[in-house]
Tab-separated table of C-alpha atoms and ligand atoms in Angstrom:
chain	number	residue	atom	x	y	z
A	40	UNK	CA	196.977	133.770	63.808
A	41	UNK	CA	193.976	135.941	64.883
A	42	UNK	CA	191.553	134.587	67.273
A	43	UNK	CA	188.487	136.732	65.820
A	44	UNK	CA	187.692	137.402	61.756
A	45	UNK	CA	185.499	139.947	60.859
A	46	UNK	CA	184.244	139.655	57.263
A	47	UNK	CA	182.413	142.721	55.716
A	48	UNK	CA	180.637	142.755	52.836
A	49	UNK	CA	180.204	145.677	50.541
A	50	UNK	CA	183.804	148.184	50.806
A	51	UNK	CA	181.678	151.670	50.041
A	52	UNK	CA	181.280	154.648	53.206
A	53	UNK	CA	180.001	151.832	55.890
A	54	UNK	CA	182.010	149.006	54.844
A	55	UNK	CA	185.298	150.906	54.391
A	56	UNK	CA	184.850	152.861	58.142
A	57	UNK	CA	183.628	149.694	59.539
A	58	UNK	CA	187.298	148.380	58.531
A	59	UNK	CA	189.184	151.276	59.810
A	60	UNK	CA	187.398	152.030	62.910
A	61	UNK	CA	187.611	148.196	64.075
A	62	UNK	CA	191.182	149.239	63.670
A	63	UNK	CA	191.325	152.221	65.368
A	64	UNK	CA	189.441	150.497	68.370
A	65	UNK	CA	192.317	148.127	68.622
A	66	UNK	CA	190.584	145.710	66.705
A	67	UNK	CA	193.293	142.691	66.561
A	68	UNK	CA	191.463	140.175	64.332
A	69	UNK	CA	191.590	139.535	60.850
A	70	UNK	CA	189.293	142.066	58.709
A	71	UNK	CA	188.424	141.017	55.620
A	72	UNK	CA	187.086	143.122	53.129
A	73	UNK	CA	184.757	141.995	50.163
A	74	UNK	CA	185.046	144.829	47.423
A	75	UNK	CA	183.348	143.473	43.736
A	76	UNK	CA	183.944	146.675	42.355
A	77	UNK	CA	187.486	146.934	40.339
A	78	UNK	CA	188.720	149.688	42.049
A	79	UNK	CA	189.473	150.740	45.757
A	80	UNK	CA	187.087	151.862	47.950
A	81	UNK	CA	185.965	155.185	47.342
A	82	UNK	CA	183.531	158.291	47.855
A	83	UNK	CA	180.377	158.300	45.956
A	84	UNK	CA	178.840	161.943	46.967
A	85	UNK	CA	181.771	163.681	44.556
A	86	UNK	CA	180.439	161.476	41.348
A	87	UNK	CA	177.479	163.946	41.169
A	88	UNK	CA	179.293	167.028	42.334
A	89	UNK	CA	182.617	168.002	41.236
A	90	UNK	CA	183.827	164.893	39.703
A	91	UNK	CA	182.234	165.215	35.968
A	92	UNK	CA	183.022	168.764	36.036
A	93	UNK	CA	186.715	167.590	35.678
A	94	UNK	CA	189.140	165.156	34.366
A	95	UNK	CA	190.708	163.608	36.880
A	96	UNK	CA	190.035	159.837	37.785
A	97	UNK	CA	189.588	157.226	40.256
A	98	UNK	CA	192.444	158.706	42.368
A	99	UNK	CA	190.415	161.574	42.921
A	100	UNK	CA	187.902	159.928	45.032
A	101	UNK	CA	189.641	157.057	46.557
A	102	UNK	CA	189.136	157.346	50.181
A	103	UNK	CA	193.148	156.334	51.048
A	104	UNK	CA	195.813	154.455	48.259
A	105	UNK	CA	195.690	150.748	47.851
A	106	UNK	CA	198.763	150.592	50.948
A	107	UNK	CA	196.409	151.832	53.386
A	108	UNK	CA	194.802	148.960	53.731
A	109	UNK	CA	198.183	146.606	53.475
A	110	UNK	CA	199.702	148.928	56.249
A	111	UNK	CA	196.732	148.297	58.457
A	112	UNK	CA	196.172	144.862	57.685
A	113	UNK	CA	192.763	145.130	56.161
A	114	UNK	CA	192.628	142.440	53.566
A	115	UNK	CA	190.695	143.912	51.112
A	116	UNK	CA	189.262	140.855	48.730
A	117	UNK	CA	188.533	141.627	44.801
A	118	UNK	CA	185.690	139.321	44.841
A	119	UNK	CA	181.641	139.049	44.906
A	120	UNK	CA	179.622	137.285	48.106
A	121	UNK	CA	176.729	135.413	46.414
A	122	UNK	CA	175.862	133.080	49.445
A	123	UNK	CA	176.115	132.910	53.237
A	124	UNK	CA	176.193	129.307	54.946
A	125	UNK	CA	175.252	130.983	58.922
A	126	UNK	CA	175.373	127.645	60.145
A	127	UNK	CA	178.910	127.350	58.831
A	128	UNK	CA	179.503	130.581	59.218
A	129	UNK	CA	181.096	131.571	55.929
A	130	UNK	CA	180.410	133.440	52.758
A	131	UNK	CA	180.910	131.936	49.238
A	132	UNK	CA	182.267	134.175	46.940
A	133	UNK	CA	181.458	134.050	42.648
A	134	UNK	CA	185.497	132.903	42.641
A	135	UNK	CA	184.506	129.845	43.991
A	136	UNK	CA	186.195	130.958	47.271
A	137	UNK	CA	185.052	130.705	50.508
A	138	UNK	CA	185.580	133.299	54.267
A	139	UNK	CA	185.376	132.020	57.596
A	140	UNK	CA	183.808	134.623	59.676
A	141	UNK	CA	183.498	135.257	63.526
A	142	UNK	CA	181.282	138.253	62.974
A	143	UNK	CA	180.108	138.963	59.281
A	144	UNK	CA	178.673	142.526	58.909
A	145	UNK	CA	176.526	143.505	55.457
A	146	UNK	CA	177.435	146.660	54.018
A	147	UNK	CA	176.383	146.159	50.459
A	148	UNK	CA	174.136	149.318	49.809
A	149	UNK	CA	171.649	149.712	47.087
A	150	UNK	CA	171.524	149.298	43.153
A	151	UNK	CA	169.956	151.922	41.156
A	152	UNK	CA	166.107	151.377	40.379
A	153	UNK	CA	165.417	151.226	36.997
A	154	UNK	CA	163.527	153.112	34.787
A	155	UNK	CA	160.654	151.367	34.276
A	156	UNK	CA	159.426	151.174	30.226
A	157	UNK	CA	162.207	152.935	28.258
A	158	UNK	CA	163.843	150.281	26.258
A	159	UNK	CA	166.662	153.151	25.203
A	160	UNK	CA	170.319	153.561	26.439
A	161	UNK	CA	169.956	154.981	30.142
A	162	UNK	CA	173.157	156.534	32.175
A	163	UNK	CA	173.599	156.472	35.703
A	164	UNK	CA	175.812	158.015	38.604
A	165	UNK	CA	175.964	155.293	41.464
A	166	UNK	CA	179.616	153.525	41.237
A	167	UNK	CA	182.679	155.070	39.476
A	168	UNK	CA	182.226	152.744	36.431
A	169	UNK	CA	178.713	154.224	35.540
A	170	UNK	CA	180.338	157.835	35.864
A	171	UNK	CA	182.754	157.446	33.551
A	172	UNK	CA	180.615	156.008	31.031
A	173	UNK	CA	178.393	158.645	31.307
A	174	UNK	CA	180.957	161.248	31.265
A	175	UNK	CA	181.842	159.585	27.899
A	176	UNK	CA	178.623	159.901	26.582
A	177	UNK	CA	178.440	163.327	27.589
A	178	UNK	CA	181.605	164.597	25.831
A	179	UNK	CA	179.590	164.941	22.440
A	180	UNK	CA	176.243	165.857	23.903
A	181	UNK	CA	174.628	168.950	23.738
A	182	UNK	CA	170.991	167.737	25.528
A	183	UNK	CA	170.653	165.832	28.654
A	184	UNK	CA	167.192	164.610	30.265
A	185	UNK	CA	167.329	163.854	33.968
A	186	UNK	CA	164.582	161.298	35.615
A	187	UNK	CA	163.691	162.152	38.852
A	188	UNK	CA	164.110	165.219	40.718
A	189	UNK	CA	166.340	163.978	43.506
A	190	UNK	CA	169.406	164.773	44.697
A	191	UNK	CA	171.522	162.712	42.879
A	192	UNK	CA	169.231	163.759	39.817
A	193	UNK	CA	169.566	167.875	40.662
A	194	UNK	CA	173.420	167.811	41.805
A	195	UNK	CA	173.773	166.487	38.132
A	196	UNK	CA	171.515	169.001	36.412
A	197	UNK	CA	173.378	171.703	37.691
A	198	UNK	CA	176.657	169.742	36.773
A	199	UNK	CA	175.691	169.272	33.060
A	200	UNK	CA	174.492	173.524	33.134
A	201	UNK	CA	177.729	174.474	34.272
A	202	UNK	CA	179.348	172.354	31.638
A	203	UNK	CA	177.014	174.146	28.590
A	204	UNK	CA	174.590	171.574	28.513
A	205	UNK	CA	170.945	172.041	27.696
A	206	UNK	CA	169.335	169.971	30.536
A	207	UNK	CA	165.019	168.695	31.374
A	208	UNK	CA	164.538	167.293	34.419
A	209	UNK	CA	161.502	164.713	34.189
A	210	UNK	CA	159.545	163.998	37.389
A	211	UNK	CA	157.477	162.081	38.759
A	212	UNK	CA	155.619	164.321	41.421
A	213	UNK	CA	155.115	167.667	41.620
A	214	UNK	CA	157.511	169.531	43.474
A	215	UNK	CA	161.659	168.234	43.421
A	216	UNK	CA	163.426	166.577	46.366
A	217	UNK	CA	160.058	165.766	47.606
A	218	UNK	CA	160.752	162.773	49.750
A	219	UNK	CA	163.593	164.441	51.691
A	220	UNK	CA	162.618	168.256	51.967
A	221	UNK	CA	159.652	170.817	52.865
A	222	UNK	CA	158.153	172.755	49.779
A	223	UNK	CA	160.031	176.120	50.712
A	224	UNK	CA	163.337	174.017	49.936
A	225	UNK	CA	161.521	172.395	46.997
A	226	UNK	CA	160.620	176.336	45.853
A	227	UNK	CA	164.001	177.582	46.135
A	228	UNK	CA	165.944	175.408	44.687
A	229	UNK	CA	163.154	175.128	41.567
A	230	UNK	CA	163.832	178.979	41.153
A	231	UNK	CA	167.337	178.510	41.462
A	232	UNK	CA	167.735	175.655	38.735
A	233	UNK	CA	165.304	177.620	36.260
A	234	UNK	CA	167.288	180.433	36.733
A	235	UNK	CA	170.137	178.797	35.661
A	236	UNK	CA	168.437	177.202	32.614
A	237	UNK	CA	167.246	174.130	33.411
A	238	UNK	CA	163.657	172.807	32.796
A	239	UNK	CA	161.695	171.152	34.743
A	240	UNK	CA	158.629	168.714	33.761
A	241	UNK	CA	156.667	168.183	36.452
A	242	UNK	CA	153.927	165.362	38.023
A	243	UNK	CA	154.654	163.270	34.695
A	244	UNK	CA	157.277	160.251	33.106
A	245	UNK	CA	158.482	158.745	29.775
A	246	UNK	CA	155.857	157.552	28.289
A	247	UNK	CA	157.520	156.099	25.546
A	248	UNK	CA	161.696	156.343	23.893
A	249	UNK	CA	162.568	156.198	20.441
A	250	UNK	CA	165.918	155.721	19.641
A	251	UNK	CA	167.974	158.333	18.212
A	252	UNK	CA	171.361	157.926	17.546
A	253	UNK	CA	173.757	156.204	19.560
A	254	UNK	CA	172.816	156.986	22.321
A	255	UNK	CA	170.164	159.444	22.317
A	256	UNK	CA	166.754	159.199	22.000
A	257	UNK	CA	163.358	160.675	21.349
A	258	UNK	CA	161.185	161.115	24.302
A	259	UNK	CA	157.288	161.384	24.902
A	260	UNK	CA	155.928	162.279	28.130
A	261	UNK	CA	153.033	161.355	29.607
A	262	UNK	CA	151.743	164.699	29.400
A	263	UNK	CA	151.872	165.005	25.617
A	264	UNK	CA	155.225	166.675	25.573
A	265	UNK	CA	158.095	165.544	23.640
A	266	UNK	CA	162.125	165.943	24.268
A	267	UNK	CA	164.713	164.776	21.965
A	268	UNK	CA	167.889	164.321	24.024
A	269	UNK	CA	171.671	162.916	23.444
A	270	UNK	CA	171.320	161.571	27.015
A	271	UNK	CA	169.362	159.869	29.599
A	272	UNK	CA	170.446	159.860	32.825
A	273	UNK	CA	168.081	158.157	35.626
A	274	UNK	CA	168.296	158.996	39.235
A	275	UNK	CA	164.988	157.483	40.560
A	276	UNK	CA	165.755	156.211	43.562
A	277	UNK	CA	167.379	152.708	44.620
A	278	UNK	CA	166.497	149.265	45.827
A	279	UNK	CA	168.334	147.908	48.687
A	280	UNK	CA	170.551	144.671	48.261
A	281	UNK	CA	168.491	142.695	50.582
A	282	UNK	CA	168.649	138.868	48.359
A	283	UNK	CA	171.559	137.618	50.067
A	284	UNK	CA	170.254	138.077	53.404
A	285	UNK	CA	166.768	136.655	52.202
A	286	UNK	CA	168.688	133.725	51.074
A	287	UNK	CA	170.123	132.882	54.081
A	288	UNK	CA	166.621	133.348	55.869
A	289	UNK	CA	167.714	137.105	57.397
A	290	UNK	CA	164.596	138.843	58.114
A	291	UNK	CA	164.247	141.543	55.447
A	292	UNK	CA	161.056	143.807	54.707
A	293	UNK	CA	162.442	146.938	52.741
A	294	UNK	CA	166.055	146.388	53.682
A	295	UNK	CA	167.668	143.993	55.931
A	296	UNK	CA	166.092	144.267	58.786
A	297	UNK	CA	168.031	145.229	62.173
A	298	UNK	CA	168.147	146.009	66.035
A	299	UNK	CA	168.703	149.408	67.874
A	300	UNK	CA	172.633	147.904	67.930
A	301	UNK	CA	172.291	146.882	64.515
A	302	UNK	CA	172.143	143.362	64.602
A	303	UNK	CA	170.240	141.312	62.650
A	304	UNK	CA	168.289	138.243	63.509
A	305	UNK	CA	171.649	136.046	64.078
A	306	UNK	CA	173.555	137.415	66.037
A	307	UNK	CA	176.792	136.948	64.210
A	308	UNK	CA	175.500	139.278	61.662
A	309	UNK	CA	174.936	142.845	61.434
A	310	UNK	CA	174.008	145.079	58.870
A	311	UNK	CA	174.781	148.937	58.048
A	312	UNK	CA	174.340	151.780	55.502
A	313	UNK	CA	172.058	152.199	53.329
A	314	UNK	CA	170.909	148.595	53.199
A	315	UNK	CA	169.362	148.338	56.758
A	316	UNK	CA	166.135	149.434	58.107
A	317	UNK	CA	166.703	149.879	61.786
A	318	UNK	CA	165.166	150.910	64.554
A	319	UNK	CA	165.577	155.297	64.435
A	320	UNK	CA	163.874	157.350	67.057
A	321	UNK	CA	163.999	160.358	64.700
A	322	UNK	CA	161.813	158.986	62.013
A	323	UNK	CA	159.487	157.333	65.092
A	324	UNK	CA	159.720	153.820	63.607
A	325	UNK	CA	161.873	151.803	61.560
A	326	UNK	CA	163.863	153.897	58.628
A	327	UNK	CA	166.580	153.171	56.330
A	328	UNK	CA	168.241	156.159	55.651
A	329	UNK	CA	170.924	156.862	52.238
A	330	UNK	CA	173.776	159.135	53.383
A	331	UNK	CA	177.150	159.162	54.211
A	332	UNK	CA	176.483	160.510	58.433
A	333	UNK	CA	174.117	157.151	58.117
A	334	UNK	CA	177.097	155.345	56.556
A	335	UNK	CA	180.038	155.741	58.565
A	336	UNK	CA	177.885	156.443	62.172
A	337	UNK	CA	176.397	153.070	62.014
A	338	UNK	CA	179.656	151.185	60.977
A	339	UNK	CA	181.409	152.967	64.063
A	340	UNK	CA	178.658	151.577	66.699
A	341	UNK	CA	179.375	147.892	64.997
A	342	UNK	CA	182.998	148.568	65.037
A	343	UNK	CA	182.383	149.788	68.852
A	344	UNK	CA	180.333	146.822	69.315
A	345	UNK	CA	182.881	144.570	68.186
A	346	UNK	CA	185.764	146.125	70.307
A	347	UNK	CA	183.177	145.933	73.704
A	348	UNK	CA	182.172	149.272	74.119
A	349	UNK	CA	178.436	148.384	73.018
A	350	UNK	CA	175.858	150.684	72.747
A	351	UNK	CA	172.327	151.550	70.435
A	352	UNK	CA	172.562	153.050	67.627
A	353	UNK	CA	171.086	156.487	67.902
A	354	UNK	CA	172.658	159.118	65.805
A	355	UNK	CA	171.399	162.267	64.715
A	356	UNK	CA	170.778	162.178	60.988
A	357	UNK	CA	172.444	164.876	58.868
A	358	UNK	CA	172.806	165.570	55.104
A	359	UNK	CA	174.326	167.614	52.780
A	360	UNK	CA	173.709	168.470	48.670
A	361	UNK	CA	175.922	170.725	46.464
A	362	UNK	CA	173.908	171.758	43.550
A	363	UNK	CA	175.421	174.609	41.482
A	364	UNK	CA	176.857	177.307	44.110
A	365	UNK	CA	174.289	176.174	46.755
A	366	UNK	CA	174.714	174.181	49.486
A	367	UNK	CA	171.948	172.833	51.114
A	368	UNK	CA	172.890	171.408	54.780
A	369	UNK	CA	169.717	169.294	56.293
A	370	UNK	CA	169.861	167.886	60.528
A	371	UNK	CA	166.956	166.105	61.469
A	372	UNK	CA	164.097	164.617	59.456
A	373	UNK	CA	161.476	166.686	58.959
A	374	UNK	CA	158.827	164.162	58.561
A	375	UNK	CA	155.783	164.313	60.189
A	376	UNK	CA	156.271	168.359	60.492
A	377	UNK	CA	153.275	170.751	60.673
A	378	UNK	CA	154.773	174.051	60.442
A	379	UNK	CA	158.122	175.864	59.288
A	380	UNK	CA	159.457	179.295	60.250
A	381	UNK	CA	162.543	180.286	57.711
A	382	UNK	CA	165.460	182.824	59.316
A	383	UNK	CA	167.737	184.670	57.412
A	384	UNK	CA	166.937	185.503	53.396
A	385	UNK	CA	165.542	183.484	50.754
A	386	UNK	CA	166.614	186.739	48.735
A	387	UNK	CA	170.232	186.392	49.575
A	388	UNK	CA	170.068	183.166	48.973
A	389	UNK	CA	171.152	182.243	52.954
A	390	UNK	CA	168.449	180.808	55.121
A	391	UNK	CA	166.824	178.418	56.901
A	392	UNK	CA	163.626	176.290	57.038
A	393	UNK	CA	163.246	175.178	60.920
A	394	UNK	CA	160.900	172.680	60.535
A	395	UNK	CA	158.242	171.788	63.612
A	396	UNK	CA	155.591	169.596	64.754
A	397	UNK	CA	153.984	171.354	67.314
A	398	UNK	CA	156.877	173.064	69.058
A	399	UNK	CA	159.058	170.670	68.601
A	400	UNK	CA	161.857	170.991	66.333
A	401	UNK	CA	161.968	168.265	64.321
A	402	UNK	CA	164.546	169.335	61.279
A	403	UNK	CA	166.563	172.683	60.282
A	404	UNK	CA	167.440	172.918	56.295
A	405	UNK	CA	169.937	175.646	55.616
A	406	UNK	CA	170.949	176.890	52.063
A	407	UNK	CA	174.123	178.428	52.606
A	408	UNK	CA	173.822	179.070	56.334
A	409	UNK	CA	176.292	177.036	57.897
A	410	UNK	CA	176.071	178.076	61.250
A	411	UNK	CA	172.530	177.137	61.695
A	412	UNK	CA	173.106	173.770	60.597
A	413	UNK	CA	176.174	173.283	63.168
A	414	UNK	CA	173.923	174.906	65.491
A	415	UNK	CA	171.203	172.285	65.186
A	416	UNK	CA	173.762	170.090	64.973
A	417	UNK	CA	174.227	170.422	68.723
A	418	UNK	CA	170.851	171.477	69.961
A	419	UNK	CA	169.307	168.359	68.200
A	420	UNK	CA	172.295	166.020	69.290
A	421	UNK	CA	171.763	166.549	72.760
A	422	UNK	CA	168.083	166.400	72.683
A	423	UNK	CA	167.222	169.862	73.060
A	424	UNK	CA	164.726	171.897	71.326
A	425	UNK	CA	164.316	175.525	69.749
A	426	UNK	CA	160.659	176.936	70.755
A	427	UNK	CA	158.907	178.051	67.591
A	428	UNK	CA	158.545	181.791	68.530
A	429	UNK	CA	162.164	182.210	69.285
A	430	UNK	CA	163.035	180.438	65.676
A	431	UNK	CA	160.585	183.071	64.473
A	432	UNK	CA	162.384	185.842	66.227
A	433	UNK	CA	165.148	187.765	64.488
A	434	UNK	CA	167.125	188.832	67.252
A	435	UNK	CA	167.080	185.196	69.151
A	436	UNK	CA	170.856	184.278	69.213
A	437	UNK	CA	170.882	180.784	68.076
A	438	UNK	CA	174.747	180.046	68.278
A	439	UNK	CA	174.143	181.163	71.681
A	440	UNK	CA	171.372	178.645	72.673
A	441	UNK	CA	173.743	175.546	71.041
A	442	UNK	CA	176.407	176.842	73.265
B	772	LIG	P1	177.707	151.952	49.149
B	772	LIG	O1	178.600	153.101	49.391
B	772	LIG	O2	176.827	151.972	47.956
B	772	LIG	O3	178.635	150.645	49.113
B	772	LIG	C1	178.134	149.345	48.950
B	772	LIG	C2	179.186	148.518	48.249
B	772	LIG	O4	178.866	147.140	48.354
B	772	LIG	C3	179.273	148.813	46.764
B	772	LIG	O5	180.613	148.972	46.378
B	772	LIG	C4	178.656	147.577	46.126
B	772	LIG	O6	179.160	147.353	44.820
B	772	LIG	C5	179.124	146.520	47.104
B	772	LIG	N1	178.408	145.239	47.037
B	772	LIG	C6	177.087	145.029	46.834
B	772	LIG	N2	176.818	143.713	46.824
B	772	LIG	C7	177.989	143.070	47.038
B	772	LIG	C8	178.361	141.702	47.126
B	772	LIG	N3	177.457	140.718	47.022
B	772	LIG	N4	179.670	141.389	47.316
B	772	LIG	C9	180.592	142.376	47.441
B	772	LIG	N5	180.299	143.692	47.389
B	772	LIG	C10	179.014	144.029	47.172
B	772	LIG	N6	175.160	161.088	50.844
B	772	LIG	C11	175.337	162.226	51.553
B	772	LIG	O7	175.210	162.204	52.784
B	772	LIG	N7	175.629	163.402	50.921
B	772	LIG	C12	175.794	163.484	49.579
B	772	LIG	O8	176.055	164.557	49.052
B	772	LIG	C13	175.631	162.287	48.808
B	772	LIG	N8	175.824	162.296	47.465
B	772	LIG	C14	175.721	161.137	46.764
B	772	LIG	C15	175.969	161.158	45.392
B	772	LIG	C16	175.885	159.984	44.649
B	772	LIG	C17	176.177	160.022	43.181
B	772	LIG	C18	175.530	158.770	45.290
B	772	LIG	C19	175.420	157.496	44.490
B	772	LIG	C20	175.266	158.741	46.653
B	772	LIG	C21	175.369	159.923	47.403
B	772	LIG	N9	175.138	159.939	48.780
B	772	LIG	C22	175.302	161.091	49.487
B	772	LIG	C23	174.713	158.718	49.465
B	772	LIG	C24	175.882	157.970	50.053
B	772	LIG	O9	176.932	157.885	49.134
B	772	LIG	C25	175.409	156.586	50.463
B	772	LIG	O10	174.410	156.752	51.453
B	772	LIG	C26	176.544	155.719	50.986
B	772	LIG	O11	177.460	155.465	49.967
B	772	LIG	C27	176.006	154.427	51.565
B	772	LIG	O12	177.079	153.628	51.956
B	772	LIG	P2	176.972	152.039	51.891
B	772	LIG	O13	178.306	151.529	52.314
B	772	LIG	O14	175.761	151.589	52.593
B	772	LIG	O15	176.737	151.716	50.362
């Protein structure tokens, strides 16, 4: 029997590398699993990318077949956590089951937000179940209407043009991607999008939804415009699954809340991905941050943690976004940033924003520029900096600097 059982809740990108890197750190306890969606774990940045674009299924996206996790003894449990008894440590499951744990780690991510006053059918691409429906309901449309100008929202506009669909992108504020990007980024890609056919709606919402159809509707914005669409599809932003924690009296404020090793306030609980706010030095305060370099980094410092090779968490935050034939590669965050200087050509369609405060470089955000993004990659990892004026020069060899 195993001395030491590690239960994990949530098997998306932090619980399922949590599980394999205990492993891979020699990890000798029991692992157990907690999965309450009805298929293996499995990528979600594909679901707005590539994956409606074709017909292949879950298989497609699975991160490794079902006897993966037999072979390396992860039990992986079919089952929902809906309490957590910390002075018992163990978690009651919705089968009525309960799990010992030594160490129990929450990985349970974030639901979608809703959209707030549209009492119509409304589609959405978080979990492979709500991606198949919509792809269902988009086999006989010809109009989609995207809420929010976000990633998820944008990856999936230029998904639905490529597939002949007539696509309006509702939002909120006035520029797109404004929460994670600087306005030359928001520009660009704006140009790009319209170019390709798509409309945007700017600094308004659904004011009201009429149904229309089976699934379509009749919209009104709040700016006196009206769309009538086959299909809604809402990308809005999420709300962390902090009730759990709450329940059992974790501190929570907008996630669960967490040390600079990721602990929470009992220490035979930790919490990862995009459900923890956590101390990061690169947002200068505490930040809870929805990718998959967020993800899997912070389940490898529990799963170092756990093995006794502890140390803070203190990654570098990266990001990617495929929408249409651009790639946009982001390192950093470029909050709190002052000034930008772009190299290469917004013309060609390859370039970069290098994003400062001061002369510090806080953020690079290449379209189609690789290189500069590995480049920051390692600059930015190892604490270094790019002056402004040399980011502003031409000829200044960056690969050379990261080497
Ligand atoms: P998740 O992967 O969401 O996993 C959480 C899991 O916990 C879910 O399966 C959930 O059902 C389960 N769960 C919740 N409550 C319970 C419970 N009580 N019991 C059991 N299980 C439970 N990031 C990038 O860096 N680049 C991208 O291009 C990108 N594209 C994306 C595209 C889409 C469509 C989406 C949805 C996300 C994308 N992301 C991208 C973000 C990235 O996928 C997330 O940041 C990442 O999945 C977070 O991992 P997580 O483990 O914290 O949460």
């Amino acid at each position: 029997m195993p001395s030491h059982t590690t239960v994990i809740i949530g098997a998306g990108h932090a619980g399922f590398q949590l599980a394999i890197s205990l492993r891979q750190n020699g990890y000798a306890g029991a692992i157990r699993l907690v999965n309450d969606e009805p298929h293996p774990p499995y990528q979600r940045p594909p679901l707005s990318k590539t994956y409606l674009k074709g017909d292949g299924g879950i298989a497609t996206v699975t991160f490794r077949p079902e006897k993966f996790f037999a072979d390396q003894a992860i039990e992986l449990i079919a089952d929902r956590a809906i309490a957590i008894n910390r002075a018992a440590r163990s978690v009651r499951l919705v089968s009525g089951h309960a799990l010992n744990y030594d160490h129990l780690v929450l990985a349970m991510g974030a639901a979608n937000r809703p959209l707030p006053n549209v009492d119509v059918p409304v589609a959405a691409i978080r979990s492979f179940a709500e991606t198949e429906e919509l792809r269902l309901r988009l086999a006989d449309a010809r109009h989609v209407t995207v809420v929010g100008a976000g990633f998820i929202g944008l990856e999936f506009a230029a998904t639905a043009r490529a597939k002949g669909l007539a696509v309006d992108v509702v939002e909120l504020g006035p520029r797109l991607m404004a929460r994670a990007v600087s306005p030359e980024i928001s520009r660009y890609f704006q140009s790009r999008h319209e170019a390709a056919g798509v409309r945007f709606h700017f600094d308004t919402h659904i004011a009201g939804a009429v149904r229309a159809g089976e699934h379509g509707a009749r919209l009104a914005l709040a700016n006196g415009e009206t769309i009538a669409t086959d299909c809604i599809v809402a990308g809005i932003g999420v709300i962390p699954h902090t009730r759990l924690a709450q329940e059992a009296a974790l501190e929570t404020q907008s996630g669960i809340v967490v040390d600079e090793q990721l602990l929470t306030s009992d220490p035979d609980i930790s919490a990862i991905g995009d459900g923890a706010l956590f101390p990061c030095r690169h947002a200068g305060g505490p930040a809870r941050l929805e990718s998959v370099q967020n993800a899997t980094d912070q389940a490898r410092c529990v799963a170092a943690r756990l093995t006794g090779k502890a140390h803070i968490y203190d990654a570098l935050p990266w990001f990617w976004s495929d929408q249409g034939s651009d790639k946009l590669q982001i390192v950093g965050l470029f909050n709190g940033f002052d000034r930008t200087v772009i190299r290469g050509s917004v013309a060609d369609n390859a370039f970069s924003v290098f994003c400062y405060k001061g002369d510090r470089l806080l953020a690079i955000e290449s379209v189609n520029r690789a290189g500069d993004h590995v480049a920051g990659r390692k600059i930015l990892g190892a604490g270094g900096n790019v002056r402004f004026d040399d980011a502003a020069d031409p000829d200044f060899d960056l690969r050379k600097a990261a080497a």
